[in-house]
């Protein structure tokens, strides 16, 4: 079985490449942006023709939530149009598509965790592009899995953990919003879920939610990250101050509650959600090598 991973240089792509090579017998073709630009229709077609994969795992995406408000067309090209191209090729070659969406498809007005069938009202361009990608996959009549995940982090690429570490290193004190509730999720946890889906449930289709636990907010998450730093590191005691979303004024609005109800995937796989706090061990290594 051949499995293609797109965006293989990113957080999830890196984690998946590692997990799947270890835990499946499949041939893993991990393609980073230089190997395959998913917006290049011809290149995507050639790639399918060459490998005729059983699975394509699309982790390539335009994830800059605020910049997407300005570079709207580009965001749609990467997050939607390219997904449509790949879905059409999947139909041609009977390839199953594994794709990732986001908690930002929801508006955050619900008081309890979001279930898969809850109505989507994305607040941002990014959220809209990801919702559009879900719809185009479903419409194409192919085998698919869409995992909606939240607040992804790992020791590579761009993410909140690395941003907080860089800011702590640079600034006298930092401010972080405390009025957006959600669940950080390690790329490693998501790649374990995908591995189980491929190995144990090859015929299952549909949308699933997955996040790690516990529920937190960005301010408390930042404090947890700081607490993982060695005590002798001078930035382990720098001040982190809570602020409100209205004070921060980001270009893209974000949901106040984006906690995902993960019962459906837990039941299918017979797993518990991982604890993201146990996945932060890399911070001490990362802080040393972070470029400012
Ligand atoms: N990050 C989050 O908090 C989060 C939350 C919920 C859902 N998700 C979803 O989870 C998935 C994986 O996200 P991630 O955090 O692993 O992303 P990531 O670290 O940003 O990785 C995405 C990769 O895709 C590459 N890429 C961008 N445009 C491309 C193109 N046209 N062709 C090929 N590759 C391209 C990027 O390359 P460059 O670095 O060179 O641009 C990057 O290596 C995405 O679908 C994302 O929407 C992420």
mmCIF file of C-alpha atoms and ligand atoms in Angstrom:
data_model
loop_
_atom_site.group_PDB
_atom_site.id
_atom_site.type_symbol
_atom_site.label_atom_id
_atom_site.label_comp_id
_atom_site.label_asym_id
_atom_site.label_seq_id
_atom_site.Cartn_x
_atom_site.Cartn_y
_atom_site.Cartn_z
ATOM 1 C CA UNK A 1 0.000 0.000 0.000
ATOM 2 C CA UNK A 2 1.301 3.441 -0.917
ATOM 3 C CA UNK A 3 0.529 6.465 1.244
ATOM 4 C CA UNK A 4 1.312 10.002 0.103
ATOM 5 C CA UNK A 5 1.760 12.733 2.703
ATOM 6 C CA UNK A 6 1.597 16.322 1.444
ATOM 7 C CA UNK A 7 3.046 19.248 3.417
ATOM 8 C CA UNK A 8 5.522 16.799 4.915
ATOM 9 C CA UNK A 9 7.734 19.577 6.286
ATOM 10 C CA UNK A 10 4.983 20.898 8.588
ATOM 11 C CA UNK A 11 3.972 19.912 12.110
ATOM 12 C CA UNK A 12 1.555 17.160 11.261
ATOM 13 C CA UNK A 13 3.412 16.036 8.147
ATOM 14 C CA UNK A 14 6.598 15.509 10.153
ATOM 15 C CA UNK A 15 4.802 13.614 12.928
ATOM 16 C CA UNK A 16 2.857 11.435 10.479
ATOM 17 C CA UNK A 17 5.914 10.527 8.474
ATOM 18 C CA UNK A 18 7.596 9.276 11.640
ATOM 19 C CA UNK A 19 4.568 7.393 13.036
ATOM 20 C CA UNK A 20 3.460 5.743 9.811
ATOM 21 C CA UNK A 21 6.963 4.589 8.887
ATOM 22 C CA UNK A 22 7.193 2.937 12.309
ATOM 23 C CA UNK A 23 3.706 1.489 12.645
ATOM 24 C CA UNK A 24 2.567 0.450 9.169
ATOM 25 C CA UNK A 25 3.982 -1.773 6.449
ATOM 26 C CA UNK A 26 3.066 0.840 3.847
ATOM 27 C CA UNK A 27 5.339 2.668 1.464
ATOM 28 C CA UNK A 28 5.344 6.258 2.715
ATOM 29 C CA UNK A 29 5.907 8.979 0.114
ATOM 30 C CA UNK A 30 6.425 12.134 2.186
ATOM 31 C CA UNK A 31 6.354 15.208 -0.038
ATOM 32 C CA UNK A 32 7.246 18.621 1.271
ATOM 33 C CA UNK A 33 6.377 21.860 -0.468
ATOM 34 C CA UNK A 34 9.398 21.661 -2.776
ATOM 35 C CA UNK A 35 8.508 18.133 -3.848
ATOM 36 C CA UNK A 36 4.850 18.909 -4.517
ATOM 37 C CA UNK A 37 3.090 22.269 -4.573
ATOM 38 C CA UNK A 38 -0.528 21.197 -4.122
ATOM 39 C CA UNK A 39 -1.774 24.271 -6.013
ATOM 40 C CA UNK A 40 0.077 23.067 -9.142
ATOM 41 C CA UNK A 41 -2.692 21.066 -10.819
ATOM 42 C CA UNK A 42 -0.411 19.413 -13.341
ATOM 43 C CA UNK A 43 2.054 18.351 -10.662
ATOM 44 C CA UNK A 44 -0.749 16.881 -8.540
ATOM 45 C CA UNK A 45 -2.027 14.895 -11.512
ATOM 46 C CA UNK A 46 1.431 13.571 -12.311
ATOM 47 C CA UNK A 47 1.942 12.612 -8.699
ATOM 48 C CA UNK A 48 -1.246 10.526 -8.619
ATOM 49 C CA UNK A 49 -0.349 8.916 -11.919
ATOM 50 C CA UNK A 50 3.120 8.032 -10.724
ATOM 51 C CA UNK A 51 2.249 6.609 -7.303
ATOM 52 C CA UNK A 52 -1.430 5.575 -7.652
ATOM 53 C CA UNK A 53 -1.685 5.792 -3.845
ATOM 54 C CA UNK A 54 -4.198 3.962 -1.656
ATOM 55 C CA UNK A 55 -4.214 7.014 0.633
ATOM 56 C CA UNK A 56 -3.349 10.676 0.311
ATOM 57 C CA UNK A 57 -2.924 12.443 3.619
ATOM 58 C CA UNK A 58 -3.174 16.155 2.997
ATOM 59 C CA UNK A 59 -1.448 18.136 5.730
ATOM 60 C CA UNK A 60 -0.416 20.993 3.409
ATOM 61 C CA UNK A 61 -2.358 24.140 4.251
ATOM 62 C CA UNK A 62 -2.252 27.899 4.569
ATOM 63 C CA UNK A 63 -2.545 28.247 8.325
ATOM 64 C CA UNK A 64 -1.766 31.929 8.920
ATOM 65 C CA UNK A 65 -5.164 32.809 10.377
ATOM 66 C CA UNK A 66 -4.691 36.600 10.457
ATOM 67 C CA UNK A 67 -2.813 36.914 7.153
ATOM 68 C CA UNK A 68 -5.585 34.910 5.440
ATOM 69 C CA UNK A 69 -7.886 37.923 5.978
ATOM 70 C CA UNK A 70 -5.609 39.832 3.572
ATOM 71 C CA UNK A 71 -4.342 37.054 1.288
ATOM 72 C CA UNK A 72 -7.819 35.651 0.875
ATOM 73 C CA UNK A 73 -7.398 34.327 -2.645
ATOM 74 C CA UNK A 74 -4.170 32.583 -1.833
ATOM 75 C CA UNK A 75 -5.744 31.002 1.262
ATOM 76 C CA UNK A 76 -8.631 29.658 -0.848
ATOM 77 C CA UNK A 77 -6.226 28.399 -3.517
ATOM 78 C CA UNK A 78 -4.224 26.307 -1.029
ATOM 79 C CA UNK A 79 -6.965 25.290 1.396
ATOM 80 C CA UNK A 80 -9.824 24.794 -1.048
ATOM 81 C CA UNK A 81 -8.981 24.714 -4.795
ATOM 82 C CA UNK A 82 -6.002 22.391 -4.312
ATOM 83 C CA UNK A 83 -8.154 20.079 -2.203
ATOM 84 C CA UNK A 84 -10.707 19.957 -4.997
ATOM 85 C CA UNK A 85 -7.986 18.982 -7.487
ATOM 86 C CA UNK A 86 -6.776 16.211 -5.184
ATOM 87 C CA UNK A 87 -10.319 14.963 -4.535
ATOM 88 C CA UNK A 88 -10.907 14.596 -8.286
ATOM 89 C CA UNK A 89 -7.706 12.586 -8.635
ATOM 90 C CA UNK A 90 -8.777 10.453 -5.667
ATOM 91 C CA UNK A 91 -11.925 9.553 -7.558
ATOM 92 C CA UNK A 92 -9.906 8.583 -10.608
ATOM 93 C CA UNK A 93 -7.513 6.309 -8.716
ATOM 94 C CA UNK A 94 -9.853 5.092 -5.903
ATOM 95 C CA UNK A 95 -7.602 6.816 -3.405
ATOM 96 C CA UNK A 96 -8.871 7.533 0.092
ATOM 97 C CA UNK A 97 -8.308 11.096 1.215
ATOM 98 C CA UNK A 98 -7.371 11.905 4.790
ATOM 99 C CA UNK A 99 -7.750 15.611 5.387
ATOM 100 C CA UNK A 100 -7.606 17.971 8.360
ATOM 101 C CA UNK A 101 -9.980 20.714 9.307
ATOM 102 C CA UNK A 102 -10.225 22.977 12.280
ATOM 103 C CA UNK A 103 -12.163 24.038 15.364
ATOM 104 C CA UNK A 104 -12.327 27.477 13.667
ATOM 105 C CA UNK A 105 -15.234 26.265 11.488
ATOM 106 C CA UNK A 106 -17.370 27.042 14.572
ATOM 107 C CA UNK A 107 -18.404 30.485 15.821
ATOM 108 C CA UNK A 108 -17.860 29.654 19.490
ATOM 109 C CA UNK A 109 -21.307 30.675 20.701
ATOM 110 C CA UNK A 110 -22.179 27.197 21.939
ATOM 111 C CA UNK A 111 -21.658 26.758 25.668
ATOM 112 C CA UNK A 112 -20.701 23.062 25.509
ATOM 113 C CA UNK A 113 -18.174 21.122 23.349
ATOM 114 C CA UNK A 114 -18.872 20.988 19.617
ATOM 115 C CA UNK A 115 -20.056 17.739 18.051
ATOM 116 C CA UNK A 116 -19.389 16.749 14.453
ATOM 117 C CA UNK A 117 -22.925 17.524 13.276
ATOM 118 C CA UNK A 118 -23.184 20.960 14.896
ATOM 119 C CA UNK A 119 -23.802 23.804 12.453
ATOM 120 C CA UNK A 120 -20.639 25.530 11.198
ATOM 121 C CA UNK A 121 -20.384 29.319 11.097
ATOM 122 C CA UNK A 122 -16.729 30.215 10.582
ATOM 123 C CA UNK A 123 -15.780 33.694 11.795
ATOM 124 C CA UNK A 124 -12.583 33.995 9.739
ATOM 125 C CA UNK A 125 -11.478 33.596 6.116
ATOM 126 C CA UNK A 126 -9.250 30.722 7.264
ATOM 127 C CA UNK A 127 -12.263 28.980 8.843
ATOM 128 C CA UNK A 128 -14.256 29.520 5.652
ATOM 129 C CA UNK A 129 -11.530 27.995 3.459
ATOM 130 C CA UNK A 130 -11.354 24.928 5.687
ATOM 131 C CA UNK A 131 -15.147 24.478 5.758
ATOM 132 C CA UNK A 132 -15.198 24.771 1.958
ATOM 133 C CA UNK A 133 -12.541 22.035 1.795
ATOM 134 C CA UNK A 134 -14.732 19.724 3.891
ATOM 135 C CA UNK A 135 -17.673 20.289 1.590
ATOM 136 C CA UNK A 136 -15.781 19.685 -1.637
ATOM 137 C CA UNK A 137 -14.403 16.389 -0.305
ATOM 138 C CA UNK A 138 -17.873 15.194 0.731
ATOM 139 C CA UNK A 139 -19.373 16.225 -2.621
ATOM 140 C CA UNK A 140 -16.828 14.278 -4.657
ATOM 141 C CA UNK A 141 -18.180 10.881 -3.641
ATOM 142 C CA UNK A 142 -14.764 9.524 -2.611
ATOM 143 C CA UNK A 143 -13.641 7.585 0.441
ATOM 144 C CA UNK A 144 -12.505 10.129 3.007
ATOM 145 C CA UNK A 145 -11.704 10.922 6.588
ATOM 146 C CA UNK A 146 -11.784 14.502 7.781
ATOM 147 C CA UNK A 147 -10.322 15.117 11.214
ATOM 148 C CA UNK A 148 -11.185 18.427 12.807
ATOM 149 C CA UNK A 149 -8.368 19.205 15.208
ATOM 150 C CA UNK A 150 -7.537 22.193 17.410
ATOM 151 C CA UNK A 151 -4.602 24.280 18.653
ATOM 152 C CA UNK A 152 -1.957 22.052 17.072
ATOM 153 C CA UNK A 153 1.625 22.160 18.353
ATOM 154 C CA UNK A 154 4.889 20.289 17.939
ATOM 155 C CA UNK A 155 8.611 20.987 18.061
ATOM 156 C CA UNK A 156 8.716 22.126 14.409
ATOM 157 C CA UNK A 157 7.081 24.733 12.139
ATOM 158 C CA UNK A 158 5.010 27.650 13.428
ATOM 159 C CA UNK A 159 2.826 27.214 16.474
ATOM 160 C CA UNK A 160 1.770 28.810 19.742
ATOM 161 C CA UNK A 161 4.348 27.010 21.886
ATOM 162 C CA UNK A 162 7.255 28.166 19.742
ATOM 163 C CA UNK A 163 5.810 31.687 19.505
ATOM 164 C CA UNK A 164 5.462 31.976 23.285
ATOM 165 C CA UNK A 165 9.015 30.733 23.822
ATOM 166 C CA UNK A 166 10.339 33.265 21.302
ATOM 167 C CA UNK A 167 8.376 36.120 22.887
ATOM 168 C CA UNK A 168 9.497 35.182 26.391
ATOM 169 C CA UNK A 169 13.066 35.243 25.168
ATOM 170 C CA UNK A 170 12.662 38.647 23.530
ATOM 171 C CA UNK A 171 10.304 40.754 25.668
ATOM 172 C CA UNK A 172 10.364 41.981 29.257
ATOM 173 C CA UNK A 173 6.837 40.657 29.772
ATOM 174 C CA UNK A 174 4.184 39.183 27.485
ATOM 175 C CA UNK A 175 0.386 39.377 27.223
ATOM 176 C CA UNK A 176 -1.885 36.498 26.217
ATOM 177 C CA UNK A 177 -5.677 36.306 25.791
ATOM 178 C CA UNK A 178 -7.621 34.443 28.447
ATOM 179 C CA UNK A 179 -11.126 34.523 26.954
ATOM 180 C CA UNK A 180 -10.822 31.871 24.241
ATOM 181 C CA UNK A 181 -11.418 28.343 25.432
ATOM 182 C CA UNK A 182 -10.096 25.274 23.596
ATOM 183 C CA UNK A 183 -7.836 22.226 23.671
ATOM 184 C CA UNK A 184 -4.182 22.191 22.654
ATOM 185 C CA UNK A 185 -3.306 19.101 20.642
ATOM 186 C CA UNK A 186 0.086 17.547 19.970
ATOM 187 C CA UNK A 187 0.787 16.662 16.330
ATOM 188 C CA UNK A 188 2.062 13.351 17.704
ATOM 189 C CA UNK A 189 -1.383 12.534 19.163
ATOM 190 C CA UNK A 190 -3.107 13.249 15.851
ATOM 191 C CA UNK A 191 -0.650 11.073 13.979
ATOM 192 C CA UNK A 192 -1.374 8.208 16.407
ATOM 193 C CA UNK A 193 -5.097 8.577 15.707
ATOM 194 C CA UNK A 194 -4.504 8.558 11.942
ATOM 195 C CA UNK A 195 -2.333 5.441 12.250
ATOM 196 C CA UNK A 196 -5.105 3.614 14.125
ATOM 197 C CA UNK A 197 -7.662 4.682 11.538
ATOM 198 C CA UNK A 198 -5.510 3.363 8.690
ATOM 199 C CA UNK A 199 -4.491 0.129 10.399
ATOM 200 C CA UNK A 200 -7.760 -0.850 12.095
ATOM 201 C CA UNK A 201 -10.593 0.930 10.260
ATOM 202 C CA UNK A 202 -9.732 1.154 6.563
ATOM 203 C CA UNK A 203 -13.390 1.215 5.466
ATOM 204 C CA UNK A 204 -14.616 3.957 7.816
ATOM 205 C CA UNK A 205 -15.535 7.300 6.208
ATOM 206 C CA UNK A 206 -16.682 10.589 7.681
ATOM 207 C CA UNK A 207 -15.876 13.583 9.843
ATOM 208 C CA UNK A 208 -14.358 13.156 13.291
ATOM 209 C CA UNK A 209 -13.219 15.515 16.037
ATOM 210 C CA UNK A 210 -9.968 14.937 17.862
ATOM 211 C CA UNK A 211 -8.112 17.046 20.430
ATOM 212 C CA UNK A 212 -5.957 16.404 23.455
ATOM 213 C CA UNK A 213 -7.144 17.374 26.955
ATOM 214 C CA UNK A 214 -7.622 19.223 29.294
ATOM 215 C CA UNK A 215 -9.623 22.266 28.192
ATOM 216 C CA UNK A 216 -7.723 25.497 28.744
ATOM 217 C CA UNK A 217 -7.359 29.043 27.411
ATOM 218 C CA UNK A 218 -4.347 30.605 25.640
ATOM 219 C CA UNK A 219 -3.169 32.427 28.799
ATOM 220 C CA UNK A 220 -3.165 29.287 30.949
ATOM 221 C CA UNK A 221 -1.565 27.363 28.088
ATOM 222 C CA UNK A 222 1.247 29.944 27.967
ATOM 223 C CA UNK A 223 1.752 29.602 31.740
ATOM 224 C CA UNK A 224 1.964 25.814 31.409
ATOM 225 C CA UNK A 225 4.584 26.174 28.681
ATOM 226 C CA UNK A 226 6.616 28.510 30.890
ATOM 227 C CA UNK A 227 6.381 26.128 33.835
ATOM 228 C CA UNK A 228 8.067 23.434 31.764
ATOM 229 C CA UNK A 229 11.220 25.555 31.453
ATOM 230 C CA UNK A 230 14.138 24.703 33.688
ATOM 231 C CA UNK A 231 14.191 26.870 36.825
ATOM 232 C CA UNK A 232 17.664 28.186 36.080
ATOM 233 C CA UNK A 233 16.397 29.686 32.827
ATOM 234 C CA UNK A 234 15.887 33.415 33.482
ATOM 235 C CA UNK A 235 12.721 33.514 31.351
ATOM 236 C CA UNK A 236 10.994 30.919 33.513
ATOM 237 C CA UNK A 237 9.959 33.758 35.831
ATOM 238 C CA UNK A 238 9.126 36.456 33.273
ATOM 239 C CA UNK A 239 5.692 37.994 33.691
ATOM 240 C CA UNK A 240 2.813 36.651 31.547
ATOM 241 C CA UNK A 241 -0.265 38.879 31.790
ATOM 242 C CA UNK A 242 -3.840 38.022 30.781
ATOM 243 C CA UNK A 243 -5.696 40.262 28.325
ATOM 244 C CA UNK A 244 -9.041 40.116 26.510
ATOM 245 C CA UNK A 245 -9.520 39.386 22.791
ATOM 246 C CA UNK A 246 -11.027 42.856 22.351
ATOM 247 C CA UNK A 247 -7.764 44.426 23.571
ATOM 248 C CA UNK A 248 -5.616 42.330 21.236
ATOM 249 C CA UNK A 249 -7.595 43.249 18.094
ATOM 250 C CA UNK A 250 -6.324 40.520 15.763
ATOM 251 C CA UNK A 251 -7.285 40.798 12.090
ATOM 252 C CA UNK A 252 -9.236 37.543 12.226
ATOM 253 C CA UNK A 253 -11.876 37.026 14.911
ATOM 254 C CA UNK A 254 -11.633 33.744 16.781
ATOM 255 C CA UNK A 255 -14.280 31.681 18.594
ATOM 256 C CA UNK A 256 -14.582 32.088 22.383
ATOM 257 C CA UNK A 257 -15.336 28.408 22.750
ATOM 258 C CA UNK A 258 -13.863 25.894 20.337
ATOM 259 C CA UNK A 259 -13.747 22.804 22.520
ATOM 260 C CA UNK A 260 -14.353 19.705 20.385
ATOM 261 C CA UNK A 261 -16.460 16.796 21.635
ATOM 262 C CA UNK A 262 -14.356 13.765 20.701
ATOM 263 C CA UNK A 263 -16.772 10.991 21.780
ATOM 264 C CA UNK A 264 -17.233 9.673 18.234
ATOM 265 C CA UNK A 265 -13.541 8.944 17.586
ATOM 266 C CA UNK A 266 -12.985 7.701 21.147
ATOM 267 C CA UNK A 267 -15.768 5.166 20.717
ATOM 268 C CA UNK A 268 -14.573 4.030 17.280
ATOM 269 C CA UNK A 269 -10.930 3.590 18.259
ATOM 270 C CA UNK A 270 -11.411 2.661 21.932
ATOM 271 C CA UNK A 271 -8.961 5.353 23.049
ATOM 272 C CA UNK A 272 -8.803 8.184 25.564
ATOM 273 C CA UNK A 273 -7.704 11.679 24.581
ATOM 274 C CA UNK A 274 -4.027 12.299 25.332
ATOM 275 C CA UNK A 275 -2.901 14.891 27.912
ATOM 276 C CA UNK A 276 -1.176 17.730 26.025
ATOM 277 C CA UNK A 277 0.760 18.726 29.147
ATOM 278 C CA UNK A 278 2.758 15.516 28.791
ATOM 279 C CA UNK A 279 3.803 16.499 25.258
ATOM 280 C CA UNK A 280 5.637 19.696 26.200
ATOM 281 C CA UNK A 281 8.944 18.130 27.189
ATOM 282 C CA UNK A 282 10.650 19.567 24.106
ATOM 283 C CA UNK A 283 10.496 23.196 25.302
ATOM 284 C CA UNK A 284 13.913 23.238 26.970
ATOM 285 C CA UNK A 285 15.623 21.970 23.848
ATOM 286 C CA UNK A 286 13.659 24.338 21.623
ATOM 287 C CA UNK A 287 14.359 27.471 23.635
ATOM 288 C CA UNK A 288 18.076 27.070 23.031
ATOM 289 C CA UNK A 289 17.818 26.911 19.275
ATOM 290 C CA UNK A 290 14.999 29.399 18.632
ATOM 291 C CA UNK A 291 16.006 32.170 16.263
ATOM 292 C CA UNK A 292 14.634 35.580 17.104
HETATM 293 N N1 LIG B 1 -1.857 24.651 13.286
HETATM 294 C C1 LIG B 1 -3.024 24.560 13.944
HETATM 295 O O1 LIG B 1 -3.191 25.067 15.053
HETATM 296 C C2 LIG B 1 -4.178 23.804 13.325
HETATM 297 C C3 LIG B 1 -5.385 23.764 13.999
HETATM 298 C C4 LIG B 1 -6.436 23.071 13.435
HETATM 299 C C5 LIG B 1 -6.266 22.448 12.219
HETATM 300 N N2 LIG B 1 -5.087 22.509 11.562
HETATM 301 C C6 LIG B 1 -4.962 21.839 10.273
HETATM 302 O O2 LIG B 1 -4.058 20.765 10.396
HETATM 303 C C7 LIG B 1 -3.349 20.562 9.177
HETATM 304 C C8 LIG B 1 -1.856 20.533 9.432
HETATM 305 O O3 LIG B 1 -1.445 21.772 9.982
HETATM 306 P P1 LIG B 1 0.039 22.030 10.494
HETATM 307 O O4 LIG B 1 -0.067 22.845 11.715
HETATM 308 O O5 LIG B 1 0.813 20.769 10.492
HETATM 309 O O6 LIG B 1 0.561 22.978 9.339
HETATM 310 P P2 LIG B 1 2.028 23.553 9.086
HETATM 311 O O7 LIG B 1 2.961 23.173 10.172
HETATM 312 O O8 LIG B 1 1.863 24.982 8.706
HETATM 313 O O9 LIG B 1 2.418 22.721 7.812
HETATM 314 C C9 LIG B 1 1.799 22.895 6.591
HETATM 315 C C10 LIG B 1 2.824 22.638 5.528
HETATM 316 O O10 LIG B 1 2.205 22.837 4.259
HETATM 317 C C11 LIG B 1 3.131 23.506 3.443
HETATM 318 N N3 LIG B 1 2.464 24.191 2.346
HETATM 319 C C12 LIG B 1 1.900 25.416 2.314
HETATM 320 N N4 LIG B 1 1.422 25.684 1.095
HETATM 321 C C13 LIG B 1 1.694 24.598 0.326
HETATM 322 C C14 LIG B 1 1.469 24.267 -1.020
HETATM 323 N N5 LIG B 1 0.858 25.113 -1.854
HETATM 324 N N6 LIG B 1 1.873 23.057 -1.465
HETATM 325 C C15 LIG B 1 2.502 22.192 -0.646
HETATM 326 N N7 LIG B 1 2.754 22.450 0.630
HETATM 327 C C16 LIG B 1 2.359 23.639 1.122
HETATM 328 C C17 LIG B 1 3.846 24.445 4.358
HETATM 329 O O11 LIG B 1 5.062 24.827 3.801
HETATM 330 P P3 LIG B 1 5.708 26.263 4.170
HETATM 331 O O12 LIG B 1 6.044 26.191 5.615
HETATM 332 O O13 LIG B 1 6.876 26.352 3.252
HETATM 333 O O14 LIG B 1 4.631 27.272 3.883
HETATM 334 C C18 LIG B 1 4.012 23.584 5.603
HETATM 335 O O15 LIG B 1 5.201 22.834 5.568
HETATM 336 C C19 LIG B 1 -3.827 21.687 8.244
HETATM 337 O O16 LIG B 1 -4.870 21.200 7.427
HETATM 338 C C20 LIG B 1 -4.383 22.717 9.189
HETATM 339 O O17 LIG B 1 -5.361 23.521 8.576
HETATM 340 C C21 LIG B 1 -4.027 23.175 12.107
#
